[in-house]
Amino acid sequence: MFADATIVCLKDTWAVHKTVLCTRSKWFLKAFEGDQEDGQLEIVNLHSQTKEDVETLLKFIYSGMRLDLEKFSIKNGSFSAYARLFNLGETFELKPLADDAMSLLGQYCDKRLMELCSYDVDSSGREGVVDQIRGSPQPFIDDLLQAIKDAYDGIEHSTRLQAIFVSFVWAGRDRLFKEKELLAFVDVYPRFGTDMFKLMLGHNPSKWFPLANVARAMCTELDHTRKTQHPDRCEGCKDVFDEVKVRKAMYNPFSVAVRAGAWCATCVNRPADAPLWRRMHADNEPEG
């Protein structure tokens, strides 16, 4: 099949096939519409994209609308990379690409959230205030804010991408709300602050968030009963710890009272793809 169109991005060009692009992307179908003479080579300018984004876009389309999630994650794993991938899918009306991006971003958020929630048992106070040595957001705060910026810039309507970032920041509030960069960011992007407040009032559009009713959780899951330096019960199975059991020092980010918590070796080692706290809220997963 001979190429019958060209994509241009700044100084780079790609020879493409209109039939392939138009059958898989409504955006390209619209872009190639119009009165064109037979045999005329058509040109589509994508100067608002980067060379890497165009290559990812074309590779996805020509590979049969499939993305090697593991390979992409290893090479590009970051908040901003997954945000750009989602925006590519949304912009060029490629729902499978947007869905893949959300899947990767959800897994990455889980990973980062587990880091934020892990703490040093010896440094936690007797009043349940967790003074963490591990889990500082500093290594990724700039990347996170850039990704949120990409999610809101020039987009007036609400998206799944915005919802997952709002949910992540709320879940990591014990650490992230203390970051000065976040406060300054809200001044520039007030819609992000508005969406955060809506979440706290119970509006939960994110499928990544394990609680269908955030407001109910805030009212009923407040727990001041075990503000001890060394938790004595497993957050998962509620078994009492003994001197032998290995514990995972990690609090549950989806309960409103952030307090010291831990998990027994049985729960930590139980085969499961989801993080520990997601198993607790499995019955409350939002549908759809």
PDB file of C-alpha atoms in Angstrom:
ATOM      1  CA  MET A   1       0.000   0.000   0.000  1.00  0.00           C
ATOM      2  CA  PHE A   2       1.447   3.335  -1.065  1.00  0.00           C
ATOM      3  CA  ALA A   3       1.444   6.235   1.391  1.00  0.00           C
ATOM      4  CA  ASP A   4      -1.017   8.920   0.308  1.00  0.00           C
ATOM      5  CA  ALA A   5      -0.643  11.484   3.075  1.00  0.00           C
ATOM      6  CA  THR A   6       1.983  13.120   5.260  1.00  0.00           C
ATOM      7  CA  ILE A   7       1.987  14.130   8.912  1.00  0.00           C
ATOM      8  CA  VAL A   8       4.215  17.053   9.818  1.00  0.00           C
ATOM      9  CA  CYS A   9       5.399  17.945  13.320  1.00  0.00           C
ATOM     10  CA  LEU A  10       7.865  20.828  13.266  1.00  0.00           C
ATOM     11  CA  LYS A  11      10.869  19.475  11.301  1.00  0.00           C
ATOM     12  CA  ASP A  12       9.764  15.835  11.278  1.00  0.00           C
ATOM     13  CA  THR A  13       7.506  14.133   8.736  1.00  0.00           C
ATOM     14  CA  TRP A  14       5.814  10.732   8.512  1.00  0.00           C
ATOM     15  CA  ALA A  15       4.367   9.093   5.398  1.00  0.00           C
ATOM     16  CA  VAL A  16       0.986   7.600   6.313  1.00  0.00           C
ATOM     17  CA  HIS A  17      -2.056   5.918   4.806  1.00  0.00           C
ATOM     18  CA  LYS A  18      -5.358   7.779   4.994  1.00  0.00           C
ATOM     19  CA  THR A  19      -7.401   4.588   4.974  1.00  0.00           C
ATOM     20  CA  VAL A  20      -5.642   3.253   8.078  1.00  0.00           C
ATOM     21  CA  LEU A  21      -5.847   6.514   9.998  1.00  0.00           C
ATOM     22  CA  CYS A  22      -9.426   7.378   9.020  1.00  0.00           C
ATOM     23  CA  THR A  23     -10.853   3.962   9.877  1.00  0.00           C
ATOM     24  CA  ARG A  24      -9.348   4.043  13.356  1.00  0.00           C
ATOM     25  CA  SER A  25      -9.557   7.704  14.341  1.00  0.00           C
ATOM     26  CA  LYS A  26     -12.505  10.045  13.863  1.00  0.00           C
ATOM     27  CA  TRP A  27     -10.120  12.964  14.295  1.00  0.00           C
ATOM     28  CA  PHE A  28      -8.131  11.967  11.216  1.00  0.00           C
ATOM     29  CA  LEU A  29     -11.343  11.257   9.320  1.00  0.00           C
ATOM     30  CA  LYS A  30     -12.385  14.860   9.898  1.00  0.00           C
ATOM     31  CA  ALA A  31      -8.883  16.148   9.169  1.00  0.00           C
ATOM     32  CA  PHE A  32      -8.804  14.501   5.749  1.00  0.00           C
ATOM     33  CA  GLU A  33     -12.311  15.578   4.785  1.00  0.00           C
ATOM     34  CA  GLY A  34     -12.702  18.199   2.034  1.00  0.00           C
ATOM     35  CA  ASP A  35     -12.478  18.600  -1.664  1.00  0.00           C
ATOM     36  CA  GLN A  36      -9.130  17.170  -2.704  1.00  0.00           C
ATOM     37  CA  GLU A  37      -8.072  16.333  -6.232  1.00  0.00           C
ATOM     38  CA  ASP A  38      -7.449  12.672  -6.943  1.00  0.00           C
ATOM     39  CA  GLY A  39      -3.868  11.689  -6.332  1.00  0.00           C
ATOM     40  CA  GLN A  40      -3.036  14.812  -4.357  1.00  0.00           C
ATOM     41  CA  LEU A  41      -0.844  14.164  -1.337  1.00  0.00           C
ATOM     42  CA  GLU A  42      -2.525  15.547   1.731  1.00  0.00           C
ATOM     43  CA  ILE A  43      -0.655  17.055   4.668  1.00  0.00           C
ATOM     44  CA  VAL A  44      -1.766  17.189   8.305  1.00  0.00           C
ATOM     45  CA  ASN A  45       0.150  19.471  10.662  1.00  0.00           C
ATOM     46  CA  LEU A  46       0.514  18.328  14.268  1.00  0.00           C
ATOM     47  CA  HIS A  47       2.776  21.101  15.505  1.00  0.00           C
ATOM     48  CA  SER A  48       1.092  21.160  18.922  1.00  0.00           C
ATOM     49  CA  GLN A  49       2.384  17.634  19.595  1.00  0.00           C
ATOM     50  CA  THR A  50       5.931  16.423  20.235  1.00  0.00           C
ATOM     51  CA  LYS A  51       7.833  14.069  17.972  1.00  0.00           C
ATOM     52  CA  GLU A  52       7.627  11.350  20.622  1.00  0.00           C
ATOM     53  CA  ASP A  53       3.860  11.766  20.973  1.00  0.00           C
ATOM     54  CA  VAL A  54       3.298  11.506  17.215  1.00  0.00           C
ATOM     55  CA  GLU A  55       5.416   8.365  17.064  1.00  0.00           C
ATOM     56  CA  THR A  56       3.455   6.846  19.949  1.00  0.00           C
ATOM     57  CA  LEU A  57       0.184   7.789  18.259  1.00  0.00           C
ATOM     58  CA  LEU A  58       1.107   6.240  14.901  1.00  0.00           C
ATOM     59  CA  LYS A  59       2.583   3.138  16.492  1.00  0.00           C
ATOM     60  CA  PHE A  60      -0.672   2.593  18.376  1.00  0.00           C
ATOM     61  CA  ILE A  61      -2.823   3.033  15.260  1.00  0.00           C
ATOM     62  CA  TYR A  62      -0.677   0.855  13.004  1.00  0.00           C
ATOM     63  CA  SER A  63      -0.295  -1.901  15.607  1.00  0.00           C
ATOM     64  CA  GLY A  64      -4.015  -2.635  15.536  1.00  0.00           C
ATOM     65  CA  MET A  65      -5.010  -0.279  18.385  1.00  0.00           C
ATOM     66  CA  ARG A  66      -2.906  -2.142  20.926  1.00  0.00           C
ATOM     67  CA  LEU A  67      -0.292  -0.808  23.316  1.00  0.00           C
ATOM     68  CA  ASP A  68       2.363  -2.900  25.024  1.00  0.00           C
ATOM     69  CA  LEU A  69       1.458  -1.661  28.502  1.00  0.00           C
ATOM     70  CA  GLU A  70       4.371  -3.270  30.313  1.00  0.00           C
ATOM     71  CA  LYS A  71       6.958  -2.019  27.823  1.00  0.00           C
ATOM     72  CA  PHE A  72       5.535   1.506  27.797  1.00  0.00           C
ATOM     73  CA  SER A  73       5.373   1.562  31.601  1.00  0.00           C
ATOM     74  CA  ILE A  74       8.997   0.495  32.019  1.00  0.00           C
ATOM     75  CA  LYS A  75      10.220   3.101  29.533  1.00  0.00           C
ATOM     76  CA  ASN A  76       7.923   6.011  30.355  1.00  0.00           C
ATOM     77  CA  GLY A  77       6.579   5.435  33.868  1.00  0.00           C
ATOM     78  CA  SER A  78       5.586   8.813  35.309  1.00  0.00           C
ATOM     79  CA  PHE A  79       2.475  10.862  36.045  1.00  0.00           C
ATOM     80  CA  SER A  80       3.170  13.230  33.150  1.00  0.00           C
ATOM     81  CA  ALA A  81       3.862  10.460  30.613  1.00  0.00           C
ATOM     82  CA  TYR A  82       0.533   8.766  31.332  1.00  0.00           C
ATOM     83  CA  ALA A  83      -1.256  12.123  31.275  1.00  0.00           C
ATOM     84  CA  ARG A  84       0.163  12.877  27.822  1.00  0.00           C
ATOM     85  CA  LEU A  85      -0.843   9.403  26.652  1.00  0.00           C
ATOM     86  CA  PHE A  86      -4.409   9.961  27.838  1.00  0.00           C
ATOM     87  CA  ASN A  87      -4.570  13.360  26.164  1.00  0.00           C
ATOM     88  CA  LEU A  88      -3.412  11.782  22.904  1.00  0.00           C
ATOM     89  CA  GLY A  89      -6.265   9.303  23.104  1.00  0.00           C
ATOM     90  CA  GLU A  90      -8.793  12.024  23.897  1.00  0.00           C
ATOM     91  CA  THR A  91      -7.535  14.482  21.279  1.00  0.00           C
ATOM     92  CA  PHE A  92      -7.445  11.978  18.417  1.00  0.00           C
ATOM     93  CA  GLU A  93     -10.607  10.185  19.568  1.00  0.00           C
ATOM     94  CA  LEU A  94      -8.883   6.882  20.284  1.00  0.00           C
ATOM     95  CA  LYS A  95     -10.774   5.515  23.275  1.00  0.00           C
ATOM     96  CA  PRO A  96      -8.656   2.323  23.553  1.00  0.00           C
ATOM     97  CA  LEU A  97      -5.526   4.478  23.910  1.00  0.00           C
ATOM     98  CA  ALA A  98      -7.164   6.663  26.564  1.00  0.00           C
ATOM     99  CA  ASP A  99      -8.322   3.528  28.403  1.00  0.00           C
ATOM    100  CA  ASP A 100      -4.798   2.050  28.338  1.00  0.00           C
ATOM    101  CA  ALA A 101      -3.415   5.322  29.698  1.00  0.00           C
ATOM    102  CA  MET A 102      -5.913   5.292  32.581  1.00  0.00           C
ATOM    103  CA  SER A 103      -5.013   1.692  33.405  1.00  0.00           C
ATOM    104  CA  LEU A 104      -1.306   2.509  33.559  1.00  0.00           C
ATOM    105  CA  LEU A 105      -1.898   5.708  35.526  1.00  0.00           C
ATOM    106  CA  GLY A 106      -4.096   3.907  38.058  1.00  0.00           C
ATOM    107  CA  GLN A 107      -1.386   1.322  38.695  1.00  0.00           C
ATOM    108  CA  TYR A 108       1.241   4.043  38.997  1.00  0.00           C
ATOM    109  CA  CYS A 109      -0.911   6.010  41.466  1.00  0.00           C
ATOM    110  CA  ASP A 110      -1.301   2.877  43.582  1.00  0.00           C
ATOM    111  CA  LYS A 111       2.467   2.428  43.627  1.00  0.00           C
ATOM    112  CA  ARG A 112       3.172   6.006  44.645  1.00  0.00           C
ATOM    113  CA  LEU A 113       0.398   6.010  47.228  1.00  0.00           C
ATOM    114  CA  MET A 114       1.831   2.921  48.915  1.00  0.00           C
ATOM    115  CA  GLU A 115       5.134   4.783  49.203  1.00  0.00           C
ATOM    116  CA  LEU A 116       3.406   7.802  50.758  1.00  0.00           C
ATOM    117  CA  CYS A 117       1.519   5.654  53.272  1.00  0.00           C
ATOM    118  CA  SER A 118       4.486   3.594  54.487  1.00  0.00           C
ATOM    119  CA  TYR A 119       6.027   4.973  57.640  1.00  0.00           C
ATOM    120  CA  ASP A 120       8.663   4.340  60.252  1.00  0.00           C
ATOM    121  CA  VAL A 121       7.063   2.715  63.315  1.00  0.00           C
ATOM    122  CA  ASP A 122       9.732   3.966  65.706  1.00  0.00           C
ATOM    123  CA  SER A 123       9.190   7.604  64.736  1.00  0.00           C
ATOM    124  CA  SER A 124       5.395   7.620  64.943  1.00  0.00           C
ATOM    125  CA  GLY A 125       3.966   9.454  67.935  1.00  0.00           C
ATOM    126  CA  ARG A 126       1.723   8.005  70.621  1.00  0.00           C
ATOM    127  CA  GLU A 127      -1.117  10.265  69.504  1.00  0.00           C
ATOM    128  CA  GLY A 128      -1.273   8.575  66.149  1.00  0.00           C
ATOM    129  CA  VAL A 129       0.563  11.295  64.224  1.00  0.00           C
ATOM    130  CA  VAL A 130       2.764   9.590  61.681  1.00  0.00           C
ATOM    131  CA  ASP A 131       6.122  11.306  61.294  1.00  0.00           C
ATOM    132  CA  GLN A 132       7.268   9.574  58.161  1.00  0.00           C
ATOM    133  CA  ILE A 133      10.838   9.046  57.135  1.00  0.00           C
ATOM    134  CA  ARG A 134       9.809   7.080  54.071  1.00  0.00           C
ATOM    135  CA  GLY A 135       7.266   8.213  51.522  1.00  0.00           C
ATOM    136  CA  SER A 136       8.364  11.799  50.877  1.00  0.00           C
ATOM    137  CA  PRO A 137       6.564  13.224  47.820  1.00  0.00           C
ATOM    138  CA  GLN A 138       9.536  15.426  46.923  1.00  0.00           C
ATOM    139  CA  PRO A 139      11.021  13.070  44.285  1.00  0.00           C
ATOM    140  CA  PHE A 140       7.838  13.191  42.198  1.00  0.00           C
ATOM    141  CA  ILE A 141       5.963  16.364  43.216  1.00  0.00           C
ATOM    142  CA  ASP A 142       7.150  18.348  40.168  1.00  0.00           C
ATOM    143  CA  ASP A 143       6.143  15.551  37.793  1.00  0.00           C
ATOM    144  CA  LEU A 144       2.751  15.230  39.522  1.00  0.00           C
ATOM    145  CA  LEU A 145       2.021  18.949  39.230  1.00  0.00           C
ATOM    146  CA  GLN A 146       3.089  18.962  35.582  1.00  0.00           C
ATOM    147  CA  ALA A 147       0.708  16.070  34.898  1.00  0.00           C
ATOM    148  CA  ILE A 148      -2.178  17.863  36.632  1.00  0.00           C
ATOM    149  CA  LYS A 149      -1.341  20.976  34.630  1.00  0.00           C
ATOM    150  CA  ASP A 150      -1.553  18.922  31.427  1.00  0.00           C
ATOM    151  CA  ALA A 151      -4.908  17.544  32.600  1.00  0.00           C
ATOM    152  CA  TYR A 152      -6.453  20.998  33.080  1.00  0.00           C
ATOM    153  CA  ASP A 153      -4.731  23.232  30.521  1.00  0.00           C
ATOM    154  CA  GLY A 154      -7.194  24.323  27.860  1.00  0.00           C
ATOM    155  CA  ILE A 155      -9.785  21.725  28.881  1.00  0.00           C
ATOM    156  CA  GLU A 156     -13.068  23.216  30.083  1.00  0.00           C
ATOM    157  CA  HIS A 157     -14.994  19.978  30.661  1.00  0.00           C
ATOM    158  CA  SER A 158     -14.325  17.375  33.345  1.00  0.00           C
ATOM    159  CA  THR A 159     -12.307  14.322  32.349  1.00  0.00           C
ATOM    160  CA  ARG A 160     -11.318  10.975  33.829  1.00  0.00           C
ATOM    161  CA  LEU A 161      -7.740  12.242  33.966  1.00  0.00           C
ATOM    162  CA  GLN A 162      -8.671  15.184  36.163  1.00  0.00           C
ATOM    163  CA  ALA A 163     -10.738  12.932  38.431  1.00  0.00           C
ATOM    164  CA  ILE A 164      -7.945  10.442  39.111  1.00  0.00           C
ATOM    165  CA  PHE A 165      -5.462  13.198  39.991  1.00  0.00           C
ATOM    166  CA  VAL A 166      -7.934  14.815  42.392  1.00  0.00           C
ATOM    167  CA  SER A 167      -8.523  11.416  44.019  1.00  0.00           C
ATOM    168  CA  PHE A 168      -4.795  10.690  44.281  1.00  0.00           C
ATOM    169  CA  VAL A 169      -3.958  14.009  45.914  1.00  0.00           C
ATOM    170  CA  TRP A 170      -6.828  13.588  48.392  1.00  0.00           C
ATOM    171  CA  ALA A 171      -5.732  10.042  49.254  1.00  0.00           C
ATOM    172  CA  GLY A 172      -2.170  11.289  49.794  1.00  0.00           C
ATOM    173  CA  ARG A 173      -3.322  14.392  51.671  1.00  0.00           C
ATOM    174  CA  ASP A 174      -1.330  13.593  54.830  1.00  0.00           C
ATOM    175  CA  ARG A 175       1.850  14.258  52.864  1.00  0.00           C
ATOM    176  CA  LEU A 176       0.787  16.190  49.782  1.00  0.00           C
ATOM    177  CA  PHE A 177      -1.275  18.885  51.525  1.00  0.00           C
ATOM    178  CA  LYS A 178       1.910  19.979  53.295  1.00  0.00           C
ATOM    179  CA  GLU A 179       3.683  20.757  50.021  1.00  0.00           C
ATOM    180  CA  LYS A 180       3.966  24.497  49.367  1.00  0.00           C
ATOM    181  CA  GLU A 181       4.068  23.847  45.624  1.00  0.00           C
ATOM    182  CA  LEU A 182       0.559  22.397  45.781  1.00  0.00           C
ATOM    183  CA  LEU A 183      -0.884  25.506  47.435  1.00  0.00           C
ATOM    184  CA  ALA A 184       0.700  27.731  44.808  1.00  0.00           C
ATOM    185  CA  PHE A 185      -0.598  25.397  42.100  1.00  0.00           C
ATOM    186  CA  VAL A 186      -4.202  25.748  43.282  1.00  0.00           C
ATOM    187  CA  ASP A 187      -3.887  29.536  42.968  1.00  0.00           C
ATOM    188  CA  VAL A 188      -3.077  29.105  39.273  1.00  0.00           C
ATOM    189  CA  TYR A 189      -5.545  26.254  38.648  1.00  0.00           C
ATOM    190  CA  PRO A 190      -8.568  26.997  40.863  1.00  0.00           C
ATOM    191  CA  ARG A 191     -10.670  24.345  39.097  1.00  0.00           C
ATOM    192  CA  PHE A 192      -8.426  21.718  40.648  1.00  0.00           C
ATOM    193  CA  GLY A 193      -9.245  23.112  44.095  1.00  0.00           C
ATOM    194  CA  THR A 194     -12.939  23.185  43.225  1.00  0.00           C
ATOM    195  CA  ASP A 195     -12.848  19.545  42.127  1.00  0.00           C
ATOM    196  CA  MET A 196     -11.056  18.616  45.348  1.00  0.00           C
ATOM    197  CA  PHE A 197     -13.793  20.279  47.404  1.00  0.00           C
ATOM    198  CA  LYS A 198     -16.469  18.475  45.391  1.00  0.00           C
ATOM    199  CA  LEU A 199     -14.750  15.181  46.147  1.00  0.00           C
ATOM    200  CA  MET A 200     -14.755  15.968  49.852  1.00  0.00           C
ATOM    201  CA  LEU A 201     -18.509  16.675  49.619  1.00  0.00           C
ATOM    202  CA  GLY A 202     -19.085  13.224  48.160  1.00  0.00           C
ATOM    203  CA  HIS A 203     -18.787  13.715  44.394  1.00  0.00           C
ATOM    204  CA  ASN A 204     -16.594  10.810  43.288  1.00  0.00           C
ATOM    205  CA  PRO A 205     -16.322  10.421  39.489  1.00  0.00           C
ATOM    206  CA  SER A 206     -13.077   8.444  39.574  1.00  0.00           C
ATOM    207  CA  LYS A 207     -13.160   4.682  39.132  1.00  0.00           C
ATOM    208  CA  TRP A 208      -9.676   4.554  40.685  1.00  0.00           C
ATOM    209  CA  PHE A 209     -11.060   5.732  44.043  1.00  0.00           C
ATOM    210  CA  PRO A 210     -12.208   2.634  45.997  1.00  0.00           C
ATOM    211  CA  LEU A 211     -15.026   4.376  47.878  1.00  0.00           C
ATOM    212  CA  ALA A 212     -18.275   4.954  46.029  1.00  0.00           C
ATOM    213  CA  ASN A 213     -19.517   7.378  48.686  1.00  0.00           C
ATOM    214  CA  VAL A 214     -16.715   9.597  49.968  1.00  0.00           C
ATOM    215  CA  ALA A 215     -18.962  11.691  52.208  1.00  0.00           C
ATOM    216  CA  ARG A 216     -20.306   8.587  53.956  1.00  0.00           C
ATOM    217  CA  ALA A 217     -16.780   7.326  54.547  1.00  0.00           C
ATOM    218  CA  MET A 218     -15.795  10.643  56.071  1.00  0.00           C
ATOM    219  CA  CYS A 219     -18.681  10.463  58.506  1.00  0.00           C
ATOM    220  CA  THR A 220     -18.537   6.800  59.499  1.00  0.00           C
ATOM    221  CA  GLU A 221     -14.908   5.742  59.283  1.00  0.00           C
ATOM    222  CA  LEU A 222     -13.456   8.271  61.699  1.00  0.00           C
ATOM    223  CA  ASP A 223     -11.513   6.193  64.191  1.00  0.00           C
ATOM    224  CA  HIS A 224      -9.832   7.486  67.335  1.00  0.00           C
ATOM    225  CA  THR A 225      -9.798   4.147  69.130  1.00  0.00           C
ATOM    226  CA  ARG A 226      -6.232   2.952  68.508  1.00  0.00           C
ATOM    227  CA  LYS A 227      -3.924   5.934  68.610  1.00  0.00           C
ATOM    228  CA  THR A 228      -0.954   3.911  69.756  1.00  0.00           C
ATOM    229  CA  GLN A 229       2.660   4.037  68.753  1.00  0.00           C
ATOM    230  CA  HIS A 230       2.681   0.360  67.804  1.00  0.00           C
ATOM    231  CA  PRO A 231      -0.568  -0.925  66.233  1.00  0.00           C
ATOM    232  CA  ASP A 232      -1.647  -4.240  67.714  1.00  0.00           C
ATOM    233  CA  ARG A 233      -4.152  -5.409  65.111  1.00  0.00           C
ATOM    234  CA  CYS A 234      -3.965  -6.044  61.382  1.00  0.00           C
ATOM    235  CA  GLU A 235      -5.864  -3.524  59.255  1.00  0.00           C
ATOM    236  CA  GLY A 236      -6.957  -6.339  56.941  1.00  0.00           C
ATOM    237  CA  CYS A 237      -7.975  -9.397  58.969  1.00  0.00           C
ATOM    238  CA  LYS A 238      -8.133  -7.658  62.412  1.00  0.00           C
ATOM    239  CA  ASP A 239      -6.032 -10.414  64.002  1.00  0.00           C
ATOM    240  CA  VAL A 240      -3.970  -9.373  67.020  1.00  0.00           C
ATOM    241  CA  PHE A 241      -0.238  -9.217  66.341  1.00  0.00           C
ATOM    242  CA  ASP A 242       2.117 -11.413  68.303  1.00  0.00           C
ATOM    243  CA  GLU A 243       5.860 -11.054  68.692  1.00  0.00           C
ATOM    244  CA  VAL A 244       6.592 -13.304  65.728  1.00  0.00           C
ATOM    245  CA  LYS A 245       4.363 -11.916  62.983  1.00  0.00           C
ATOM    246  CA  VAL A 246       5.974  -9.604  60.449  1.00  0.00           C
ATOM    247  CA  ARG A 247       4.116  -6.328  60.002  1.00  0.00           C
ATOM    248  CA  LYS A 248       3.830  -3.860  57.163  1.00  0.00           C
ATOM    249  CA  ALA A 249       3.718  -0.370  58.650  1.00  0.00           C
ATOM    250  CA  MET A 250       1.301   1.411  56.348  1.00  0.00           C
ATOM    251  CA  TYR A 251      -1.827   3.384  57.131  1.00  0.00           C
ATOM    252  CA  ASN A 252      -5.060   3.287  55.137  1.00  0.00           C
ATOM    253  CA  PRO A 253      -5.253   6.508  53.059  1.00  0.00           C
ATOM    254  CA  PHE A 254      -8.977   6.181  52.426  1.00  0.00           C
ATOM    255  CA  SER A 255     -10.077   6.612  56.040  1.00  0.00           C
ATOM    256  CA  VAL A 256     -10.494  10.208  57.116  1.00  0.00           C
ATOM    257  CA  ALA A 257      -8.429   9.892  60.309  1.00  0.00           C
ATOM    258  CA  VAL A 258      -4.836   9.250  59.323  1.00  0.00           C
ATOM    259  CA  ARG A 259      -3.463   7.121  62.120  1.00  0.00           C
ATOM    260  CA  ALA A 260      -0.753   4.561  62.578  1.00  0.00           C
ATOM    261  CA  GLY A 261      -1.721   1.224  61.099  1.00  0.00           C
ATOM    262  CA  ALA A 262      -0.070  -2.045  60.146  1.00  0.00           C
ATOM    263  CA  TRP A 263      -0.723  -5.299  58.294  1.00  0.00           C
ATOM    264  CA  CYS A 264       0.147  -8.854  59.271  1.00  0.00           C
ATOM    265  CA  ALA A 265       2.394 -11.053  57.165  1.00  0.00           C
ATOM    266  CA  THR A 266      -0.543 -13.208  56.068  1.00  0.00           C
ATOM    267  CA  CYS A 267      -2.383 -10.250  54.525  1.00  0.00           C
ATOM    268  CA  VAL A 268       0.767  -8.744  53.027  1.00  0.00           C
ATOM    269  CA  ASN A 269       1.756 -12.008  51.343  1.00  0.00           C
ATOM    270  CA  ARG A 270      -1.731 -12.972  50.188  1.00  0.00           C
ATOM    271  CA  PRO A 271      -1.740 -13.189  46.367  1.00  0.00           C
ATOM    272  CA  ALA A 272      -3.548 -10.175  44.967  1.00  0.00           C
ATOM    273  CA  ASP A 273      -3.000  -7.605  42.248  1.00  0.00           C
ATOM    274  CA  ALA A 274      -4.543  -4.752  44.214  1.00  0.00           C
ATOM    275  CA  PRO A 275      -2.855  -2.798  47.047  1.00  0.00           C
ATOM    276  CA  LEU A 276      -3.814  -3.748  50.593  1.00  0.00           C
ATOM    277  CA  TRP A 277      -6.353  -0.993  51.182  1.00  0.00           C
ATOM    278  CA  ARG A 278      -8.229  -1.821  47.971  1.00  0.00           C
ATOM    279  CA  ARG A 279      -8.978  -5.282  49.330  1.00  0.00           C
ATOM    280  CA  MET A 280     -10.628  -3.652  52.340  1.00  0.00           C
ATOM    281  CA  HIS A 281     -12.943  -1.581  50.150  1.00  0.00           C
ATOM    282  CA  ALA A 282     -13.650  -4.166  47.459  1.00  0.00           C
ATOM    283  CA  ASP A 283     -17.354  -4.242  48.343  1.00  0.00           C
ATOM    284  CA  ASN A 284     -17.605  -0.469  47.894  1.00  0.00           C
ATOM    285  CA  GLU A 285     -16.067  -0.201  44.427  1.00  0.00           C
ATOM    286  CA  PRO A 286     -18.008   2.268  42.249  1.00  0.00           C
ATOM    287  CA  GLU A 287     -19.757   0.625  39.330  1.00  0.00           C
ATOM    288  CA  GLY A 288     -19.549   1.580  35.679  1.00  0.00           C
TER     289      GLY A 288
END
